[in-house]
XYZ file of C-alpha atoms in Angstrom:
765
model
C 0.171 0.302 -0.201
C 1.706 3.171 -0.870
C 0.455 5.805 1.652
C 3.969 7.412 1.962
C 5.218 10.344 -0.350
C 7.050 9.416 -3.582
C 10.457 10.751 -3.960
C 11.916 13.853 -4.341
C 10.993 14.592 -0.485
C 13.363 17.705 -0.168
C 11.594 19.387 -3.220
C 8.258 18.740 -2.003
C 9.199 20.251 1.209
C 10.738 22.874 -0.135
C 7.633 23.455 -2.558
C 5.493 22.727 0.716
C 6.924 25.430 2.664
C 6.655 27.941 -0.079
C 3.441 27.644 -1.070
C 2.267 27.168 2.534
C 3.866 30.924 3.520
C 2.313 32.150 0.344
C -1.546 31.381 0.526
C -1.636 32.320 4.465
C 0.795 35.137 3.869
C -2.048 36.249 1.401
C -4.654 35.080 3.766
C -3.272 37.176 6.614
C -3.337 40.083 4.326
C -6.852 39.920 3.561
C -7.762 38.968 6.868
C -6.442 41.553 8.982
C -7.413 44.288 6.355
C -10.933 42.852 6.012
C -10.868 42.915 10.038
C -10.087 46.015 10.113
C -12.556 47.491 7.467
C -15.483 46.158 8.933
C -17.173 47.405 12.002
C -16.480 45.692 14.835
C -20.088 45.428 15.842
C -21.175 43.618 13.011
C -19.598 40.611 14.584
C -21.991 41.232 17.431
C -25.595 39.546 16.097
C -28.663 39.677 18.232
C -30.618 36.411 18.984
C -32.833 37.021 15.782
C -29.574 36.902 13.738
C -30.015 40.497 12.938
C -26.998 42.642 13.182
C -26.884 45.103 15.501
C -26.454 48.268 13.228
C -29.387 46.470 10.453
C -31.377 49.083 8.987
C -35.290 48.118 9.171
C -35.058 46.730 5.286
C -32.025 44.899 6.536
C -34.005 43.274 9.577
C -36.600 42.381 7.263
C -34.772 40.404 5.375
C -33.252 38.551 7.922
C -36.750 37.623 9.245
C -37.584 36.516 5.778
C -34.200 34.179 5.733
C -35.172 33.157 9.342
C -38.588 31.773 8.586
C -37.523 30.166 5.719
C -34.489 27.810 6.969
C -35.721 25.006 8.740
C -31.775 24.596 11.078
C -31.992 24.623 14.357
C -30.672 27.795 16.476
C -27.462 25.826 17.427
C -25.170 25.153 14.546
C -24.215 21.878 14.292
C -20.661 22.576 13.102
C -18.211 25.663 12.947
C -18.906 26.432 9.156
C -22.696 26.495 9.964
C -22.252 29.728 11.958
C -21.446 31.989 8.767
C -24.923 31.531 7.451
C -26.447 34.147 9.800
C -27.251 37.460 8.377
C -27.901 36.343 4.597
C -30.037 38.517 3.148
C -32.550 37.001 0.710
C -34.004 33.318 0.663
C -31.921 31.016 -1.478
C -30.531 27.438 -2.202
C -27.256 28.358 -0.920
C -25.128 25.516 1.094
C -21.923 27.450 1.893
C -21.699 27.436 5.895
C -25.014 25.047 6.461
C -23.077 22.355 7.535
C -25.618 20.317 5.771
C -25.406 17.793 2.983
C -29.114 18.709 1.813
C -30.377 21.768 0.075
C -33.136 23.873 0.768
C -34.065 24.415 -3.099
C -32.407 23.807 -6.296
C -31.667 26.909 -8.227
C -31.294 25.146 -11.872
C -35.089 25.202 -12.619
C -35.470 28.796 -11.956
C -38.297 28.577 -9.441
C -36.491 27.459 -6.449
C -38.471 24.690 -6.124
C -37.760 21.389 -3.382
C -35.961 18.167 -4.471
C -39.055 16.692 -4.016
C -41.207 18.985 -5.603
C -39.480 18.247 -9.133
C -40.415 15.476 -11.134
C -36.933 14.621 -12.349
C -33.701 12.895 -11.079
C -32.003 16.038 -9.410
C -28.614 15.858 -7.375
C -26.916 18.575 -5.241
C -22.937 18.135 -3.909
C -23.263 20.466 -1.403
C -20.125 22.629 0.106
C -20.058 20.750 3.477
C -19.436 17.451 1.529
C -16.865 18.724 -0.183
C -14.935 20.167 2.727
C -15.888 16.339 4.427
C -14.172 14.565 1.834
C -11.462 17.118 0.711
C -12.438 17.576 -2.964
C -10.589 19.866 -4.771
C -11.281 19.424 -8.496
C -14.024 18.781 -10.374
C -13.455 15.700 -11.841
C -13.681 14.434 -7.831
C -16.437 16.025 -6.791
C -18.511 14.403 -9.630
C -17.067 11.407 -8.999
C -19.433 11.556 -5.777
C -22.460 12.317 -7.349
C -25.107 9.892 -7.778
C -25.189 7.856 -11.583
C -22.272 10.060 -13.288
C -19.417 8.722 -14.707
C -15.911 10.691 -15.286
C -13.581 9.582 -17.576
C -10.564 11.250 -17.816
C -7.936 12.446 -20.320
C -4.554 12.391 -18.818
C -4.365 16.733 -18.848
C -6.217 18.042 -16.478
C -9.449 17.502 -18.536
C -12.107 14.673 -18.702
C -15.587 13.154 -20.306
C -18.841 13.223 -17.873
C -21.744 11.149 -18.729
C -25.024 9.954 -17.054
C -27.299 7.182 -18.601
C -25.195 6.382 -21.323
C -24.839 10.051 -22.664
C -22.633 13.075 -22.158
C -23.680 16.195 -19.793
C -23.651 19.795 -20.582
C -22.668 22.644 -18.521
C -24.424 25.628 -16.808
C -22.842 28.711 -14.768
C -25.043 29.825 -12.547
C -27.957 29.371 -14.569
C -26.839 30.031 -17.849
C -26.276 27.332 -20.656
C -23.185 26.261 -22.039
C -22.380 25.261 -25.412
C -19.106 23.121 -24.602
C -16.645 24.144 -21.402
C -17.768 20.539 -19.436
C -16.340 17.801 -21.880
C -12.725 17.422 -22.358
C -12.300 21.102 -21.192
C -10.180 22.374 -17.981
C -12.157 23.177 -15.142
C -12.193 25.959 -12.437
C -10.666 24.810 -8.751
C -13.746 23.484 -7.011
C -12.812 26.286 -4.011
C -14.647 29.040 -6.067
C -18.186 26.850 -5.845
C -20.975 26.649 -3.481
C -22.213 23.823 -4.896
C -22.909 21.521 -7.889
C -26.332 20.608 -8.860
C -26.882 17.705 -11.335
C -30.193 16.818 -13.305
C -29.284 13.162 -14.941
C -31.779 13.266 -17.768
C -33.114 15.330 -20.760
C -32.760 19.431 -19.638
C -34.196 20.366 -22.510
C -36.329 23.329 -21.424
C -33.354 25.361 -20.093
C -30.356 24.117 -21.115
C -31.730 24.138 -25.195
C -29.931 21.454 -27.468
C -28.108 18.950 -25.162
C -28.218 15.262 -24.339
C -29.968 13.345 -22.885
C -27.364 12.824 -20.297
C -27.996 15.861 -18.487
C -26.766 18.924 -16.891
C -24.549 19.851 -14.254
C -25.148 23.706 -13.072
C -21.968 25.135 -11.145
C -23.135 27.939 -8.835
C -20.502 30.014 -7.722
C -19.831 31.352 -3.633
C -21.901 34.633 -3.084
C -20.712 37.563 -0.673
C -22.152 36.938 2.612
C -23.168 39.904 5.087
C -20.313 39.421 7.656
C -17.187 38.764 8.040
C -15.573 35.556 7.406
C -12.389 33.842 6.632
C -11.197 30.805 6.118
C -7.756 28.965 5.262
C -6.371 25.706 4.123
C -3.510 23.593 3.032
C -3.423 20.072 2.246
C -0.051 17.829 1.315
C 0.043 14.467 0.427
C 1.365 11.654 -1.686
C 3.019 12.131 -4.682
C 3.981 15.840 -3.838
C 0.145 16.345 -4.212
C 0.004 20.228 -2.567
C -3.350 22.294 -2.628
C -3.632 25.274 -0.633
C -6.568 27.970 -0.482
C -7.757 31.045 0.823
C -11.540 32.551 1.302
C -12.383 35.934 2.560
C -15.897 37.344 2.334
C -18.043 40.114 4.691
C -18.980 43.444 4.103
C -17.535 46.353 2.357
C -19.569 49.243 3.528
C -20.419 49.588 7.099
C -24.185 49.945 5.742
C -23.781 46.161 4.324
C -25.319 47.505 0.740
C -21.700 46.325 -1.098
C -20.387 42.886 -0.133
C -17.335 40.964 -1.373
C -15.658 37.741 -1.765
C -12.410 36.552 -2.640
C -10.925 33.257 -3.659
C -7.838 32.264 -4.164
C -6.517 28.599 -4.787
C -4.027 26.562 -6.588
C -2.324 23.108 -6.378
C 1.175 21.802 -7.456
C 1.119 17.872 -7.773
C 3.235 15.150 -9.301
C 1.026 11.926 -10.402
C 1.272 8.254 -9.069
C 2.752 7.608 -12.720
C 6.292 9.164 -13.638
C 7.327 12.040 -15.578
C 4.082 13.943 -15.130
C 3.121 17.207 -13.198
C 0.238 20.186 -12.460
C 0.551 23.038 -11.456
C -2.345 25.557 -11.710
C -3.793 28.835 -9.523
C -6.943 29.943 -9.713
C -8.198 33.610 -8.671
C -12.103 34.253 -7.963
C -13.526 37.916 -7.022
C -17.287 39.038 -7.079
C -19.063 41.762 -5.525
C -22.922 42.013 -4.626
C -24.437 45.545 -4.466
C -27.592 46.100 -3.004
C -28.918 48.706 -4.814
C -32.019 48.625 -2.552
C -33.520 45.737 -0.476
C -35.334 44.302 -3.499
C -32.747 44.546 -5.880
C -28.949 43.279 -6.191
C -26.581 43.717 -8.990
C -23.562 41.046 -9.022
C -20.178 41.130 -10.617
C -17.354 38.645 -10.789
C -14.378 37.819 -12.014
C -12.347 34.419 -12.572
C -9.056 33.643 -14.189
C -6.996 30.260 -13.568
C -3.609 29.215 -15.196
C -2.500 25.641 -15.474
C 0.862 24.081 -16.879
C -0.075 20.113 -17.104
C 1.975 17.270 -18.880
C -0.236 15.648 -21.357
C -0.539 11.641 -21.056
C -2.433 9.895 -23.357
C -2.637 6.558 -21.705
C -1.117 2.775 -21.718
C -1.901 0.337 -24.217
C -3.555 -2.867 -24.484
C -2.644 -6.420 -26.311
C -3.627 -7.064 -29.482
C -6.423 -9.003 -28.146
C -7.797 -6.183 -25.650
C -6.170 -8.157 -22.764
C -4.751 -5.820 -19.706
C -0.407 -5.948 -20.349
C -0.188 -5.848 -16.561
C 2.106 -2.963 -16.501
C 3.178 -0.859 -13.649
C 1.090 1.789 -12.263
C 3.556 4.041 -12.378
C 4.047 3.433 -16.157
C 4.194 6.531 -18.323
C 3.859 5.797 -22.369
C 5.786 8.818 -24.681
C 7.495 11.742 -24.644
C 7.940 13.418 -21.066
C 8.030 16.725 -22.423
C 4.265 16.584 -23.695
C 1.989 19.634 -22.123
C -1.167 21.164 -22.314
C -1.518 24.913 -20.987
C -5.046 26.517 -21.050
C -5.082 29.745 -19.570
C -9.085 31.116 -18.911
C -10.466 33.874 -17.306
C -14.261 34.749 -17.258
C -16.579 37.483 -16.272
C -20.252 37.441 -15.120
C -22.755 39.937 -13.813
C -26.039 39.313 -12.529
C -29.015 41.714 -11.859
C -31.909 40.449 -9.403
C -34.962 42.004 -8.518
C -37.669 41.133 -6.081
C -41.223 42.482 -6.207
C -43.291 42.502 -3.240
C -45.734 40.260 -4.669
C -43.238 37.420 -4.670
C -42.306 37.738 -8.352
C -38.798 37.685 -9.014
C -37.074 38.752 -12.211
C -33.483 37.884 -13.270
C -30.648 38.782 -15.921
C -27.616 36.660 -15.678
C -24.503 37.037 -18.339
C -21.133 35.689 -18.869
C -18.030 35.821 -21.166
C -15.292 33.385 -21.156
C -12.193 32.854 -22.838
C -10.196 29.840 -22.950
C -6.636 29.457 -24.919
C -5.324 25.729 -25.317
C -2.112 25.017 -26.612
C -1.121 20.968 -26.987
C 1.652 19.239 -27.810
C 2.307 15.479 -27.129
C 3.131 12.024 -28.603
C 0.757 8.831 -28.357
C 1.386 5.596 -29.637
C 0.088 4.056 -32.872
C 1.382 0.696 -33.150
C 2.875 -1.570 -30.665
C 5.274 -4.859 -30.560
C 4.240 -6.334 -27.116
C 7.227 -8.769 -27.057
C 9.801 -5.864 -27.478
C 7.899 -3.453 -25.467
C 8.354 -1.217 -28.696
C 5.591 1.139 -30.477
C 5.545 3.535 -33.147
C 4.476 7.046 -32.443
C 2.474 9.878 -33.907
C 3.542 13.745 -32.363
C 0.989 15.867 -32.315
C 0.330 19.961 -32.075
C -2.435 21.467 -31.452
C -4.012 25.094 -30.905
C -7.517 25.810 -29.749
C -8.851 29.637 -28.660
C -12.492 29.099 -27.200
C -14.752 32.282 -26.826
C -17.996 31.550 -24.840
C -20.713 34.404 -24.375
C -24.138 33.244 -22.694
C -27.211 35.436 -21.578
C -30.240 34.484 -19.582
C -33.051 36.449 -18.745
C -36.466 35.097 -16.553
C -39.184 36.343 -14.634
C -41.501 33.808 -11.971
C -44.023 34.096 -9.601
C -47.174 32.994 -8.369
C -50.768 33.725 -9.763
C -53.791 32.695 -7.729
C -56.379 31.113 -9.498
C -59.675 30.144 -8.156
C -58.061 29.925 -4.976
C -55.070 27.681 -5.704
C -51.519 28.919 -5.554
C -49.695 28.281 -9.036
C -46.046 29.397 -10.337
C -45.232 30.724 -13.645
C -42.091 31.230 -15.478
C -41.048 32.876 -18.816
C -37.600 33.265 -20.222
C -34.774 33.305 -22.689
C -31.165 32.667 -23.137
C -28.493 33.126 -25.955
C -25.342 31.139 -26.246
C -22.684 31.599 -28.389
C -19.538 29.677 -28.980
C -16.515 30.691 -31.035
C -13.566 27.925 -31.614
C -10.601 28.838 -33.633
C -8.723 25.905 -33.749
C -6.025 24.313 -35.588
C -3.895 20.992 -35.545
C -1.733 18.771 -37.152
C 0.320 15.680 -36.587
C 3.376 13.441 -38.414
C 3.811 9.531 -37.734
C 6.760 7.198 -38.689
C 5.843 6.874 -42.193
C 6.563 10.578 -42.546
C 9.423 10.481 -39.826
C 11.821 7.249 -39.131
C 12.946 8.563 -36.121
C 9.567 7.863 -34.829
C 9.445 4.383 -35.325
C 10.529 1.095 -33.697
C 11.138 2.920 -29.797
C 10.910 2.000 -26.805
C 7.601 2.592 -25.391
C 8.538 3.603 -21.840
C 11.565 5.602 -22.774
C 11.217 6.975 -26.312
C 14.001 9.286 -27.575
C 11.614 12.020 -29.394
C 12.693 15.693 -30.009
C 10.411 18.334 -28.688
C 11.658 20.098 -31.737
C 9.405 18.033 -33.960
C 6.546 20.077 -33.672
C 4.911 19.614 -36.829
C 3.412 23.004 -37.958
C -0.166 24.204 -38.255
C -1.052 25.074 -41.602
C -4.601 25.440 -41.686
C -6.771 27.405 -38.996
C -10.712 27.210 -38.954
C -13.113 29.136 -37.348
C -16.212 27.641 -36.074
C -19.091 29.772 -33.847
C -22.192 27.776 -32.798
C -24.711 30.059 -32.018
C -28.265 28.995 -30.148
C -31.026 30.913 -28.613
C -34.357 29.901 -26.935
C -37.636 30.608 -25.554
C -38.210 28.839 -22.652
C -41.471 28.659 -19.796
C -42.770 26.531 -17.372
C -46.389 26.673 -15.116
C -46.620 24.620 -11.810
C -50.245 24.299 -11.421
C -51.733 23.281 -8.066
C -54.418 21.162 -8.946
C -55.578 19.797 -5.757
C -53.457 20.706 -2.469
C -51.407 17.554 -2.744
C -51.211 17.537 -7.064
C -49.101 19.742 -9.217
C -48.951 19.717 -12.770
C -45.980 20.862 -14.003
C -45.770 21.486 -18.012
C -43.413 23.682 -19.955
C -41.219 23.297 -22.946
C -38.611 25.390 -24.921
C -38.541 26.782 -28.700
C -34.593 26.756 -30.020
C -32.857 28.306 -32.624
C -29.355 26.712 -33.921
C -26.740 27.554 -36.363
C -23.190 25.583 -36.707
C -20.640 27.281 -39.286
C -16.873 27.084 -40.146
C -14.450 28.855 -42.463
C -11.205 27.898 -43.453
C -9.539 31.142 -42.341
C -6.137 29.834 -43.783
C -7.668 30.310 -47.430
C -10.077 33.120 -46.587
C -12.888 31.032 -47.950
C -16.561 32.008 -46.794
C -18.050 30.270 -44.188
C -19.934 27.072 -44.841
C -23.608 26.462 -42.728
C -22.924 23.431 -41.514
C -26.277 22.684 -39.051
C -29.057 24.898 -38.974
C -32.383 24.216 -36.997
C -35.031 26.540 -36.368
C -38.493 26.484 -34.158
C -37.321 23.211 -32.841
C -40.159 22.132 -29.809
C -39.122 20.584 -26.798
C -41.921 20.159 -24.615
C -41.763 18.779 -21.356
C -44.824 17.354 -18.621
C -44.454 16.619 -15.188
C -46.708 15.321 -12.330
C -46.137 14.977 -8.787
C -48.393 13.549 -6.356
C -48.082 14.160 -2.577
C -48.818 10.833 -1.151
C -48.252 11.864 2.211
C -46.663 15.317 3.669
C -43.492 13.781 3.497
C -43.588 11.781 0.317
C -44.434 12.587 -3.168
C -44.746 10.342 -6.287
C -43.868 11.803 -9.865
C -44.173 11.131 -13.493
C -42.303 13.080 -16.069
C -42.089 13.338 -19.830
C -39.832 15.454 -22.312
C -38.273 15.575 -25.736
C -34.130 16.058 -26.045
C -32.819 17.825 -29.689
C -28.897 17.386 -29.934
C -27.305 19.012 -32.788
C -23.633 16.807 -32.575
C -20.017 18.053 -32.797
C -18.667 14.635 -33.606
C -17.326 13.804 -36.798
C -17.383 10.394 -38.891
C -15.457 10.103 -42.322
C -17.282 12.196 -44.571
C -18.484 14.970 -42.380
C -20.380 16.524 -39.376
C -23.206 14.213 -37.967
C -26.480 15.038 -37.917
C -28.522 15.726 -34.708
C -30.371 13.214 -32.758
C -33.675 13.337 -31.427
C -35.091 11.462 -28.242
C -37.494 11.299 -25.588
C -37.726 9.922 -21.901
C -39.857 8.591 -19.683
C -39.376 8.629 -16.088
C -41.162 8.341 -12.957
C -40.369 7.710 -9.345
C -40.576 8.452 -5.417
C -39.243 11.048 -3.384
C -38.871 11.482 0.382
C -38.055 14.200 2.697
C -37.853 13.245 6.447
C -36.426 14.431 9.810
C -37.378 18.360 8.802
C -36.190 18.405 5.778
C -32.676 16.837 6.728
C -32.612 13.708 5.046
C -33.759 12.993 1.041
C -34.526 10.056 -0.337
C -35.617 8.923 -4.030
C -36.150 5.888 -6.008
C -36.319 6.651 -10.042
C -37.185 4.534 -12.967
C -36.392 6.143 -16.606
C -36.114 5.078 -20.338
C -34.995 6.925 -22.975
C -35.060 6.403 -26.721
C -32.661 8.331 -29.160
C -31.992 8.531 -33.186
C -28.529 9.345 -34.456
C -26.304 8.591 -31.013
C -22.688 9.357 -31.936
C -20.866 6.357 -31.356
C -17.105 6.149 -31.087
C -15.496 4.006 -34.245
C -13.801 1.103 -32.744
C -10.685 1.249 -35.075
C -9.395 4.041 -32.530
C -8.700 6.447 -35.927
C -8.303 10.293 -34.906
C -8.318 11.475 -38.256
C -11.458 13.296 -38.470
C -12.922 16.760 -37.956
C -11.933 19.621 -40.066
C -8.105 20.139 -38.501
C -7.992 15.902 -39.203
C -6.678 15.265 -36.262
C -9.659 14.520 -33.984
C -11.750 11.306 -32.956
C -14.008 9.238 -35.436
C -17.637 8.818 -34.676
C -20.365 7.494 -36.716
C -24.279 7.636 -35.678
C -25.799 4.453 -34.910
C -29.646 4.133 -35.749
C -31.288 3.640 -32.904
C -30.230 3.369 -28.937
C -32.333 3.027 -25.931
C -30.971 3.648 -22.144
C -32.969 2.806 -19.140
C -32.704 1.676 -15.705
C -33.417 2.329 -11.961
C -31.843 4.655 -9.611
C -31.782 5.055 -5.613
C -30.172 7.885 -3.426
C -29.818 8.214 0.325
C -28.563 11.515 1.342
C -28.639 13.936 4.400
C -28.311 13.460 8.394
C -29.665 10.503 9.605
C -28.664 11.098 13.283
C -27.285 14.416 14.694
C -23.826 14.475 13.353
C -24.122 11.750 11.043
C -24.444 12.174 7.412
C -24.492 10.181 4.759
C -24.460 10.635 1.078
C -25.437 6.761 -0.879
C -26.486 6.172 -4.330
C -27.273 2.801 -6.458
C -27.830 3.323 -10.195
C -28.793 0.496 -13.166
C -28.084 1.293 -16.401
C -29.063 -0.682 -19.230
C -28.059 1.331 -22.694
C -28.132 -0.735 -25.820
C -27.863 -0.671 -29.884
C -31.789 -1.312 -31.255
C -30.948 -0.451 -35.016
C -27.355 -0.159 -37.015
C -26.331 -0.643 -40.070
C -23.851 -2.567 -38.772
C -26.321 -5.270 -37.777
C -23.900 -7.719 -35.580
C -23.417 -4.202 -33.275
C -27.716 -4.431 -32.395
C -28.377 -5.611 -29.028
C -24.981 -4.310 -27.823
C -23.985 -1.591 -25.094
C -23.446 1.545 -26.520
C -21.608 3.419 -23.850
C -18.129 3.358 -23.358
C -17.050 3.290 -19.518
C -20.329 3.213 -18.554
C -21.086 0.377 -16.056
C -24.535 -1.308 -15.898
C -24.361 -0.996 -11.711
C -22.987 1.695 -9.766
C -22.940 2.140 -6.062
C -21.455 5.254 -4.115
C -21.605 5.824 -0.674
C -19.965 8.169 1.605
C -20.679 8.854 5.385
C -19.199 11.194 7.986
C -19.730 10.942 11.867
C -19.082 13.906 14.588
C -18.232 12.295 18.186
C -19.445 15.384 20.205
C -23.104 17.407 20.673
C -23.811 20.302 17.784
C -22.497 22.666 20.392
C -19.269 21.506 21.297
C -16.661 23.074 19.098
C -12.965 22.069 21.221
C -11.313 18.910 20.621
C -13.784 16.846 18.512
C -12.744 13.873 16.680
C -14.783 12.734 13.348
C -14.751 9.801 11.135
C -15.540 9.380 7.384
C -15.784 6.423 5.222
C -16.528 5.933 1.371
C -17.090 3.071 -1.012
C -17.278 2.920 -5.028
C -18.172 -0.409 -6.732
C -18.910 -0.395 -10.046
C -19.760 -3.651 -12.616
C -17.639 -4.540 -15.752
C -17.106 -1.997 -18.365
C -15.651 -1.797 -21.974
C -13.830 0.891 -24.014
C -13.760 3.287 -27.209
C -12.920 -0.373 -28.480
C -15.187 -3.332 -27.145
C -12.317 -5.608 -26.772
C -10.833 -3.429 -24.180
C -12.698 -4.615 -20.969
C -12.002 -4.861 -17.228
C -14.392 -6.391 -14.464
C -15.657 -5.361 -11.132
C -14.363 -3.231 -9.030
C -14.197 -2.061 -5.344
C -12.602 1.318 -3.894
C -13.081 1.882 -0.379
C -11.448 5.386 1.308
C -11.689 6.590 5.051
C -11.020 9.665 6.710
C -10.199 10.727 10.272
C -10.943 14.743 11.606
C -9.924 16.457 14.659
C -11.455 19.791 15.672
C -8.813 21.344 17.963
C -11.044 24.662 18.210
C -13.863 26.638 16.736
C -11.024 28.180 14.499
C -8.881 24.865 13.607
C -9.639 21.353 11.954
C -7.134 18.762 11.380
C -8.291 16.354 8.705
C -6.563 12.897 6.912
C -8.224 11.142 3.986
C -6.920 7.832 2.677
C -7.908 6.702 -0.059
C -8.156 2.992 -1.658
C -7.512 1.574 1.645
C -7.212 -1.794 0.013
C -4.441 -0.468 -3.241
C -6.709 -1.819 -5.508
C -5.413 -2.096 -9.217
C -8.364 -1.091 -11.564
C -8.723 1.291 -14.742
C -10.376 4.525 -13.949
C -10.324 4.920 -17.522
C -10.515 2.472 -20.706
C -9.727 3.631 -24.546
C -8.215 1.594 -27.409
C -5.248 -0.324 -28.410
C -2.924 2.071 -28.150
C -4.392 4.934 -25.412
C -6.620 6.363 -23.233
C -6.209 3.495 -20.766
C -5.340 4.752 -17.111
C -4.894 3.368 -14.304
C -6.730 4.468 -10.916
C -4.687 5.987 -8.234
C -3.326 3.730 -5.753
C -3.164 3.517 -1.985
C -2.705 6.982 -1.019
C -3.061 9.966 2.240
C -4.024 13.547 1.794
C -3.686 15.643 4.989
C -4.934 19.140 5.640
C -5.323 21.972 7.923
C -8.189 24.672 7.847
C -8.682 27.211 10.054
C -12.245 29.428 10.571
C -12.030 33.093 11.597
C-alpha cells in the first residue's frame, strides 16, 4: 500500500513551505484588512440574527431568511455559524454544515427536490470539505449515476445514463465547457446541481445525459475568512484562501475573494500539474429588493499531457506497473482562461422575481504531445505520433427570466417565462506526424522513447467555427389539488453551426441550422403524504452533434425520455430519499469508431465517430442523502443502467451496449460522523468512510474490458477549537489495481490511483 510520499521529498518540502507561506501570508493580509474595514459591532448579532446596526430593510430580510430555514438555532458545526445574516432566500449550501439543500436553482423556481419530477442531486459545500474534494472531476465522481472519464491532461468526459452531460454556469447554459475542458478549482463553487436525463427546457440543445449547474460562492453580509493547506502522496500540494464580508458599514456592498492553487506530481512517472485560480465577486444591494452582482475568475495551468497505456492486440491487460508512462516526457497542455460575469435580480413585493445573468469566458489551449499508434508487445517497442494543436474558445451567454405566483380559483400556481442566448466561437487548428513521414518515430522503446521536442508539426490550416443558439422557454406549476401539482413547459430552440477556413480566406459554410425546434416537457407530482411524493415526467431532447465521421459532421439526434419515481423528505428536511426509473429512446447517437482512428474533424486530428440508427437507455436509481442522526451525514446511491443499440448500419452491433466506460451497476457511498454534541467545538473527533463499486465496462474499443472493482476510502478529523480543523483522508485503502478509464489498443487507458493520503489543515475566522 503506497501511503508515503513518492520521491523528491526535499523538493516537496520546499514547495510545501513556499506555497504554504504564500497562501497563509495572502490570507493574513486579506483577513487583517477586512477585519479592520468591518465595523466591530458587525460581528455581534442579536438573538434573531440581525446585526446590531441593521436597517429596517435588513431586519425584514433577515426575518424572511429565518422563516425560510429549518435549521436549529445552535449550529451543528463551526461552518454553520456563517449562515447568519444572509439577506435573501436562496439555495446556498456554504456554511449550512449540511449535505441537503433548501432548494434547487437550476429550475429557476427554487423548488425543493421533492417538488421536481426529475432526478436531481446536489453536491454541497459541506460534503466537498468532508471529503477534501479540490477538483471538479473528483467532486462529480461523488454524484449518483455520473461517470468521470479522465483524459490525462486535467480534463475529463462526463456522462450519465450512457450520454454526455452539458454545463450551466449560475444557470446560464453553455455549448461546451464541460467535456474535455479545463475546470476552475472547486474552491470557488458553493455547490454542484446535477440533473440526470434531458434538460431541454433550460439547457436548450443538449444530450439526454443531463446538466451540471456550477453555482459560484456569493458574498456574505458578515465577515468570514477561511484558509486551508493540504499535502499528500506524490508531492500533492493544494492551498486555498476564502475571504468574504461587507465592504461598507451599511452592508449595501459585500465582496468575496477566493484564491486557490495546486502543485502536484502523479502516481505515474514524468507527469506534473500546476495551476492557480483567482475568483472575486462583489454584490451591490441597490435596494432591499434589487441586487447587482459582478464576478471575475482567472486560472492558469501547466499540465503534462499523458495519453495513457496500451493494451494487448486482443484487448487484454498488459499488467504494466501503475507508475508506467508511455510517450515523451515533454508533452504538455496549457489552457489559461478567464471569465467575467454579472447578474441583476429584482424581487417584487408580490413574490415575483426577475433575473438577468450573463457570462463571458475565454480559453486559449496549446497542446504538444505524443501517442502510440502501433505496438510490438514482446519487445515493448512501438511507433509514435507527434501531435500539435491550438484551440482558442470564446463563450458568451445570457439568461433572463421572470417567475412568480398566480392565484386562480383559490389555488396557488407558479409561472416562469424566459429566454437565453449562447454563443460559442472556436478557432482551432492541428497537425500530426507519424513514423511513415519521420522514421525517427518508429520502433522506439514505449517507456523511454527518444523523441525530440523540436518535432512539432506546423499548423498550416486554421478554422473558425461559431455556434449560436437561442431559445424561449416557459414553465408553469399548477396546483390541481393541495397534494397534486402539474408541471408543464417547454422550449423553442434556434441553432446554427458554421465554419470557415481562415487560412485560405474561404467564406463560411453553414453545416447545421435548426429553427423553431420544440422540446416539450410534462410532469406530475403527487404528495401521497406530506413527506412522500410520487412523480412522472416526459420530455423531448434535441442534440446537434459536434462529432465528426469520415464524411463530415454527424446529423442532430432526437429522443424522448419517460421517467417516474418516489421522493421522500424526512427529519424536518434533513434527509432526502429518492427512487427513480427511466427509459430514453434516441436516434442518430454518435458512437466512437472502434478502430481508434484520429483523423476526423476539420483539422484531421480528432476522434472519428459514426451515427447509430437507434439506441435505448433505461434503468433505475436510488439515492439517500442527508443527516440520519445528529452528527451523522450520509450520501449513498445505486444506479442501474442498461444501454443498448436497437438498430444500426452494422447489424452485428445490434443488441450490444453502446456507451463506453458506463457500468451497468454503480454504487457510491460516503458517510461521516462527528463524535460530539452540536454545540461542542473543541477537541472533537470525526470519522468518515466511502466506497465506490462498479460492474464491468468496456472502452472505446469493445475488446478492451475490465471486470468489477471496489475502492474504499476513509477519513479521520480532529477539531482542535472553533477555528482549527485537522483532517486526514486515505484513499484506496486496499490498494486495488483497476482502470479508472478504458480506451483503445494504444491509448486512453488509465489506472486508478494506488493507495494514498492527503492531510489538510483548515482554519476558519
